[in-house]
Amino acid sequence: MIADALAGQRLFVTGSTGFVGTALVERLLRAAPGCRLVLLVRPGRRSTAAQRVKREVLRNDAFDRLRADLDDFDAECARRIEVVAGDVGVDGLGLDDDGRRALAACDTVIHVAAAVAFDSPLDRAVEVNLLGPSRLAQALQEVGSAAHLVSVSTCYVAGNRRGRAPEIAVSETPFAPEVSWSDEVTAARRARADTEAESRTPVQLRRFAKQARGELGAAGVPLLASKAEKLRESWVAAMMVEMGRARARALGWPDAYAYTKALAELALAETRGDVPVTIVRPSIIESALTEPRPGWIRGFRMAEPVIVTYARGLLKEFPGIPEGVIDVIPVDLVVAAVIDAAARGPEPGNVFPAPPPIVQVASGSTNPLHYRHLVDLVHDWFSQHPLYDPKGQPIVVPRWTFPGRGRVQNQLQRAVKAIDVAESALGTLPLRGGQARWATALEERRGDAARALGYVELYGAYAETEAVFSVDRLRERWSTLDAADRAAFCFDPTVVDWDAYVTTVHLPTVVEHARVRSTPGGRSGPSRTERLRQRVLAPERHLAAFDLENTLIASNVVDSYSWLATRRLNRADRARFALRALSEGPALLALDRKDRGDFLRHFYRKFEGAPRDQLEEDATELFTYLLLTKSFPAGMRRVRHHRSLGHRTVLITGALDVVVERNLAPLFDDIVCARMGTVDDGRRWSGELLAAPPTGEARAQAMADYADAEGLRLEEAVAYADSASDLPMLEAVGFPVAVNPEVRLAAIARKRGWLVEQWSKAPGGPRPLLPIGPVTRRTSFAGATARRRA
């Protein structure tokens, strides 16, 4: 019996934090009670290997059945599980002396760890997938162990071939490309170094900086620099992904995963020495048939994102061969086959240079699931159990016509490019609030199209596969099992009823894990916005910081300056001022997007020589004529609400002190604003600021200094702002709120799940076409300043 064969054994397992690895650990603990496990786990940035196992493996719902069966689950795990820190992606596995001793004491090594994403960067896939098995074999040789190595690969090492794919070594596969695995390793490492170097050239660095500014605007140098570096890293990763995809397809494999797994088998066959090896090749692994429970899955695999996108009505077509076979195998059958291989031990003669025995775990040759039948099952199920759109209406799923992959890719590529053009056009317009939703909706459409294109590029080849994977050795092993082992460790593909599996096991699980709307009608309970608002207004918050312009009032420095500058001009001079201001509009908009501080200084320079008394008098009238008529009542109520809850309120604005402090001081506990110097013994304004205006990162620093001085915590603070230039302030607090956001901030707030408030002016107030004050007979400070300069 399998359990008896494993009794007393120590099994060294890699990849326990993954999908297959978690299911393997659970089955060994439950169905092979006499064995002990040594789990090799890479430590996290802030957690040890043991902490990762406890949090990511043992707390998974796969262990619910075992947890219910045992009197003391934690004690049983502590008795039977040892965790060692290491990484199959580095030479020597990253083992310390204790780890090497643990490896030496093991009887069997089960290697499941892999970079399973089909779009992994080339060098990452090479280090983990290609070299991982060889590193394990080398480590076993170095510690003098005779342990049996069971290495999990994939059926798709057969590549993009048609017809029968037997259980034979990659090197013996007909028409397989002759490739040196060691040369591929060298080339991948060199490609990473070359790509990193290219990303740091002046041309590329300028491009990343320009892109960062295009996304964040005048967010401040630190934030722009950080964004540019993230864009550089993303570009390097994308290039390495494309290199892996291109190299794999050039050699006849669908992607970097299959390519590196195939070369891993070649490398292991050459370097294993005296280590006995068995290779287990599963096909596409999906949710469990029965163990540990029907439908159990960890994370989304290959098919799930495609299914959910289709169910949401966003995938109108997908390539594939309708009469072709989608070779799917439930995870519990794969785990059972791996455990069976471990229990049997090495076959006689399993030493170098003989190729290791190979066991394929697949369904296509004995119990095929045809692509058209699968698509029909999914279509009919979602027709009967539809998802629902935000309005509570059922989503009608389309009928696929099975076009070629190239045609679908071309259609989606054209759609993405068209949306990019529209996004660029909208990005040049000063949209905000409700208008910015147009850009947000467009960005969502682009995301949907880009995701669909990604799925076609990643998974389209698998829907067009015409290989049929033989399972002769698997069937032979199955025939030797007694009834008890067949019940406890089923790996017979013919037991799967595909209609029942797809409609009663897999699809309900997909919907459950996708967190999509599966019930009709309006949502019950508070909306997401209401929940976020409740958190923002919770009594335990400490501090509420507010921007002013376009956050609490529908005005800005241009409005304020124009009102003050025209306050005392006659009608003819006002008309000339208005025309000049309109002609300067595009240049001022560009300056504002480049640097908010320079934008403010441009206007404040115009106050040079203005009489102080006159400007202070006009500022009071400005508050009456302009600020009050353009204020957002909901915003003012929000400030008072925070104060009623005992929160400290602070206004942080680039507006001048002469405007805001006189008029808004009663509303806030404190005000941080721009301050202008004076000349002529304080009689006139200098036009120069006493300190840098609080914009960009300076706002975040001002808020941090204020919180530190008052003994407040920023993680319990709230910040309200309207522009991407305010990102440093918004990112510094625990509860950011985007108010009437412009296009860039609207997109960022949506992606990050921030609260978005749409506040409007009170109805009935005056709506002047231009921000100019009423005519007065007194002399304008702008006119006086011009004459003084002359």
Short mmCIF file of C-alpha atoms in Angstrom, two decimals, residues 131-380:
data_model
loop_
_atom_site.label_atom_id
_atom_site.label_comp_id
_atom_site.label_asym_id
_atom_site.label_seq_id
_atom_site.Cartn_x
_atom_site.Cartn_y
_atom_site.Cartn_z
CA LEU A 131 18.03 25.06 -13.06
CA GLY A 132 15.88 24.18 -10.03
CA PRO A 133 15.80 20.38 -10.54
CA SER A 134 19.53 20.24 -11.34
CA ARG A 135 20.34 22.26 -8.23
CA LEU A 136 18.41 19.75 -6.13
CA ALA A 137 20.24 16.82 -7.71
CA GLN A 138 23.59 18.55 -7.15
CA ALA A 139 22.70 19.30 -3.52
CA LEU A 140 21.82 15.63 -2.95
CA GLN A 141 25.17 14.60 -4.38
CA GLU A 142 27.01 17.12 -2.21
CA VAL A 143 25.43 15.83 1.02
CA GLY A 144 25.97 12.21 -0.03
CA SER A 145 22.29 11.35 -0.13
CA ALA A 146 20.80 8.44 -2.09
CA ALA A 147 17.32 10.00 -1.97
CA HIS A 148 14.91 9.49 -4.84
CA LEU A 149 14.09 12.75 -6.66
CA VAL A 150 10.54 13.11 -8.00
CA SER A 151 10.48 16.19 -10.24
CA VAL A 152 7.21 17.71 -11.49
CA SER A 153 7.41 18.98 -15.07
CA THR A 154 4.63 19.51 -17.68
CA CYS A 155 3.24 17.59 -20.63
CA TYR A 156 3.78 20.69 -22.76
CA VAL A 157 7.51 20.02 -22.96
CA ALA A 158 6.36 18.24 -26.13
CA GLY A 159 6.00 21.68 -27.72
CA ASN A 160 3.62 22.77 -30.45
CA ARG A 161 3.34 19.35 -32.06
CA ARG A 162 0.48 17.38 -33.54
CA GLY A 163 -0.46 13.82 -32.77
CA ARG A 164 0.74 11.41 -30.10
CA ALA A 165 3.15 12.72 -27.46
CA PRO A 166 4.63 9.67 -25.70
CA GLU A 167 6.16 9.40 -22.24
CA ILE A 168 9.74 9.70 -23.43
CA ALA A 169 12.63 12.04 -22.71
CA VAL A 170 12.75 15.43 -24.42
CA SER A 171 16.03 14.43 -26.06
CA GLU A 172 14.30 11.42 -27.66
CA THR A 173 11.25 13.33 -28.89
CA PRO A 174 11.04 13.36 -32.70
CA PHE A 175 11.63 16.75 -34.31
CA ALA A 176 12.75 18.28 -31.00
CA PRO A 177 15.20 21.18 -31.51
CA GLU A 178 18.81 20.50 -30.62
CA VAL A 179 19.52 23.14 -28.00
CA SER A 180 22.26 23.39 -25.38
CA TRP A 181 20.56 24.10 -22.08
CA SER A 182 23.75 25.60 -20.66
CA ASP A 183 24.01 28.02 -23.59
CA GLU A 184 20.40 29.06 -22.98
CA VAL A 185 21.21 29.79 -19.33
CA THR A 186 24.19 31.93 -20.31
CA ALA A 187 22.17 33.78 -22.93
CA ALA A 188 19.30 34.50 -20.52
CA ARG A 189 21.64 35.92 -17.88
CA ARG A 190 23.39 38.04 -20.48
CA ALA A 191 20.03 39.27 -21.78
CA ARG A 192 19.10 40.47 -18.30
CA ALA A 193 22.39 42.36 -17.95
CA ASP A 194 22.09 43.89 -21.43
CA THR A 195 18.48 44.95 -20.85
CA GLU A 196 19.33 46.51 -17.49
CA ALA A 197 22.16 48.44 -19.15
CA GLU A 198 19.92 49.63 -21.97
CA SER A 199 17.29 50.80 -19.49
CA ARG A 200 19.86 53.14 -17.98
CA THR A 201 20.89 54.89 -21.21
CA PRO A 202 20.11 58.64 -21.39
CA VAL A 203 17.52 58.09 -24.12
CA GLN A 204 15.56 55.55 -22.09
CA LEU A 205 15.86 57.48 -18.82
CA ARG A 206 14.46 60.60 -20.49
CA ARG A 207 11.61 58.52 -21.88
CA PHE A 208 10.76 57.11 -18.44
CA ALA A 209 10.90 60.59 -16.90
CA LYS A 210 8.59 61.96 -19.59
CA GLN A 211 6.16 59.08 -19.12
CA ALA A 212 6.18 59.59 -15.35
CA ARG A 213 5.34 63.26 -15.78
CA GLY A 214 2.62 62.35 -18.25
CA GLU A 215 1.01 60.07 -15.67
CA LEU A 216 1.50 62.13 -12.52
CA GLY A 217 1.85 65.69 -13.75
CA ALA A 218 3.49 68.12 -11.31
CA ALA A 219 3.54 65.64 -8.41
CA GLY A 220 6.98 66.74 -7.23
CA VAL A 221 10.50 65.54 -7.93
CA PRO A 222 10.63 62.65 -5.40
CA LEU A 223 7.37 61.10 -6.57
CA LEU A 224 8.23 61.59 -10.24
CA ALA A 225 11.66 60.04 -9.71
CA SER A 226 10.13 57.06 -7.92
CA LYS A 227 7.58 56.61 -10.70
CA ALA A 228 10.27 56.85 -13.38
CA GLU A 229 12.28 54.14 -11.64
CA LYS A 230 9.21 51.89 -11.42
CA LEU A 231 8.61 52.45 -15.11
CA ARG A 232 12.22 51.49 -15.83
CA GLU A 233 11.88 48.29 -13.80
CA SER A 234 8.58 47.47 -15.50
CA TRP A 235 10.14 48.04 -18.91
CA VAL A 236 13.01 45.66 -18.07
CA ALA A 237 10.55 43.02 -16.83
CA ALA A 238 8.38 43.41 -19.94
CA MET A 239 11.41 43.06 -22.20
CA MET A 240 12.49 39.89 -20.39
CA VAL A 241 8.96 38.50 -20.69
CA GLU A 242 8.93 39.19 -24.41
CA MET A 243 12.39 37.65 -24.81
CA GLY A 244 11.19 34.48 -23.08
CA ARG A 245 8.07 34.32 -25.22
CA ALA A 246 9.96 34.95 -28.44
CA ARG A 247 12.74 32.44 -27.66
CA ALA A 248 10.23 29.76 -26.69
CA ARG A 249 8.15 30.17 -29.82
CA ALA A 250 11.23 30.28 -32.01
CA LEU A 251 12.13 26.82 -30.70
CA GLY A 252 8.60 25.39 -30.96
CA TRP A 253 7.27 25.79 -27.41
CA PRO A 254 4.15 27.81 -26.58
CA ASP A 255 5.75 29.93 -23.86
CA ALA A 256 8.70 30.37 -21.50
CA TYR A 257 7.19 27.96 -18.95
CA ALA A 258 7.09 24.97 -21.29
CA TYR A 259 10.44 25.96 -22.83
CA THR A 260 12.29 26.13 -19.50
CA LYS A 261 10.62 22.97 -18.21
CA ALA A 262 11.77 21.09 -21.31
CA LEU A 263 15.34 22.29 -20.91
CA ALA A 264 15.15 21.45 -17.21
CA GLU A 265 14.56 17.81 -18.11
CA LEU A 266 17.60 17.88 -20.40
CA ALA A 267 19.74 19.52 -17.71
CA LEU A 268 18.59 17.09 -15.02
CA ALA A 269 19.27 14.06 -17.22
CA GLU A 270 22.84 15.30 -17.79
CA THR A 271 23.70 16.41 -14.26
CA ARG A 272 21.90 14.02 -11.91
CA GLY A 273 24.84 11.67 -11.49
CA ASP A 274 23.82 8.76 -9.25
CA VAL A 275 20.63 10.44 -8.06
CA PRO A 276 17.60 8.31 -9.07
CA VAL A 277 14.96 10.49 -10.73
CA THR A 278 11.32 10.14 -11.75
CA ILE A 279 9.67 12.88 -13.79
CA VAL A 280 5.93 13.49 -13.47
CA ARG A 281 4.37 15.52 -16.27
CA PRO A 282 0.84 16.85 -15.66
CA SER A 283 -1.17 18.64 -18.33
CA ILE A 284 -3.27 21.74 -17.44
CA ILE A 285 -3.93 21.48 -13.71
CA GLU A 286 -7.29 22.75 -12.50
CA SER A 287 -9.54 22.59 -9.42
CA ALA A 288 -9.89 19.41 -7.38
CA LEU A 289 -12.30 16.67 -8.34
CA THR A 290 -12.82 15.41 -4.78
CA GLU A 291 -9.70 15.98 -2.59
CA PRO A 292 -9.45 17.78 -0.22
CA ARG A 293 -12.95 18.84 -1.34
CA PRO A 294 -14.65 19.21 -4.72
CA GLY A 295 -13.65 22.44 -6.43
CA TRP A 296 -10.75 23.34 -4.12
CA ILE A 297 -8.34 25.65 -5.87
CA ARG A 298 -5.60 28.01 -4.80
CA GLY A 299 -5.43 31.16 -6.88
CA PHE A 300 -6.55 31.40 -10.47
CA ARG A 301 -4.91 29.04 -12.92
CA MET A 302 -4.93 29.24 -16.73
CA ALA A 303 -8.62 28.90 -17.56
CA GLU A 304 -10.18 30.95 -14.76
CA PRO A 305 -9.28 34.48 -15.92
CA VAL A 306 -10.53 33.63 -19.41
CA ILE A 307 -13.78 32.19 -18.04
CA VAL A 308 -14.50 35.19 -15.80
CA THR A 309 -13.71 37.67 -18.57
CA TYR A 310 -16.03 35.75 -20.89
CA ALA A 311 -18.79 35.64 -18.25
CA ARG A 312 -18.54 39.42 -17.85
CA GLY A 313 -19.22 39.77 -21.56
CA LEU A 314 -15.76 41.20 -22.27
CA LEU A 315 -14.33 38.40 -24.39
CA LYS A 316 -16.34 38.32 -27.58
CA GLU A 317 -14.09 35.84 -29.35
CA PHE A 318 -11.27 33.46 -28.48
CA PRO A 319 -9.15 31.34 -30.79
CA GLY A 320 -9.16 27.59 -30.74
CA ILE A 321 -9.76 24.40 -32.69
CA PRO A 322 -13.33 23.31 -31.93
CA GLU A 323 -12.60 19.61 -32.46
CA GLY A 324 -9.31 19.88 -30.57
CA VAL A 325 -8.75 18.60 -27.04
CA ILE A 326 -8.27 20.76 -23.96
CA ASP A 327 -6.16 18.51 -21.78
CA VAL A 328 -7.25 19.32 -18.23
CA ILE A 329 -6.49 17.27 -15.13
CA PRO A 330 -7.81 17.95 -11.59
CA VAL A 331 -5.14 18.77 -9.04
CA ASP A 332 -5.97 15.88 -6.72
CA LEU A 333 -5.24 13.36 -9.50
CA VAL A 334 -1.86 14.99 -10.07
CA VAL A 335 -1.03 14.91 -6.36
CA ALA A 336 -2.00 11.25 -6.14
CA ALA A 337 0.27 10.37 -9.08
CA VAL A 338 3.17 12.25 -7.48
CA ILE A 339 2.67 10.45 -4.15
CA ASP A 340 2.46 7.14 -5.99
CA ALA A 341 5.78 7.88 -7.69
CA ALA A 342 7.36 8.70 -4.33
CA ALA A 343 6.00 5.55 -2.72
CA ARG A 344 7.23 3.27 -5.53
CA GLY A 345 10.74 4.61 -5.30
CA PRO A 346 13.22 4.54 -8.19
CA GLU A 347 12.79 1.99 -10.94
CA PRO A 348 15.61 -0.56 -11.48
CA GLY A 349 18.37 0.83 -13.67
CA ASN A 350 17.36 4.42 -12.92
CA VAL A 351 20.91 5.81 -13.04
CA PHE A 352 22.88 8.00 -15.40
CA PRO A 353 23.21 7.83 -18.39
CA ALA A 354 19.82 6.13 -18.76
CA PRO A 355 17.01 8.69 -19.14
CA PRO A 356 14.75 9.04 -16.08
CA PRO A 357 11.35 7.33 -16.27
CA ILE A 358 8.50 9.68 -17.14
CA VAL A 359 4.88 9.54 -15.99
CA GLN A 360 2.39 11.77 -17.79
CA VAL A 361 -0.80 12.70 -15.94
CA ALA A 362 -3.23 13.80 -18.62
CA SER A 363 -6.76 13.12 -19.86
CA GLY A 364 -6.67 13.72 -23.59
CA SER A 365 -5.80 10.21 -24.74
CA THR A 366 -8.19 8.30 -22.46
CA ASN A 367 -10.97 10.74 -21.53
CA PRO A 368 -10.81 13.69 -23.94
CA LEU A 369 -12.57 17.00 -23.32
CA HIS A 370 -13.11 18.64 -26.70
CA TYR A 371 -12.79 22.39 -26.97
CA ARG A 372 -16.21 22.99 -28.51
CA HIS A 373 -17.87 20.88 -25.83
CA LEU A 374 -16.10 22.83 -23.08
CA VAL A 375 -17.12 26.17 -24.63
CA ASP A 376 -20.72 24.98 -24.96
CA LEU A 377 -20.77 23.87 -21.32
CA VAL A 378 -19.45 27.24 -20.15
CA HIS A 379 -21.85 29.18 -22.39
CA ASP A 380 -24.90 27.19 -21.28
#
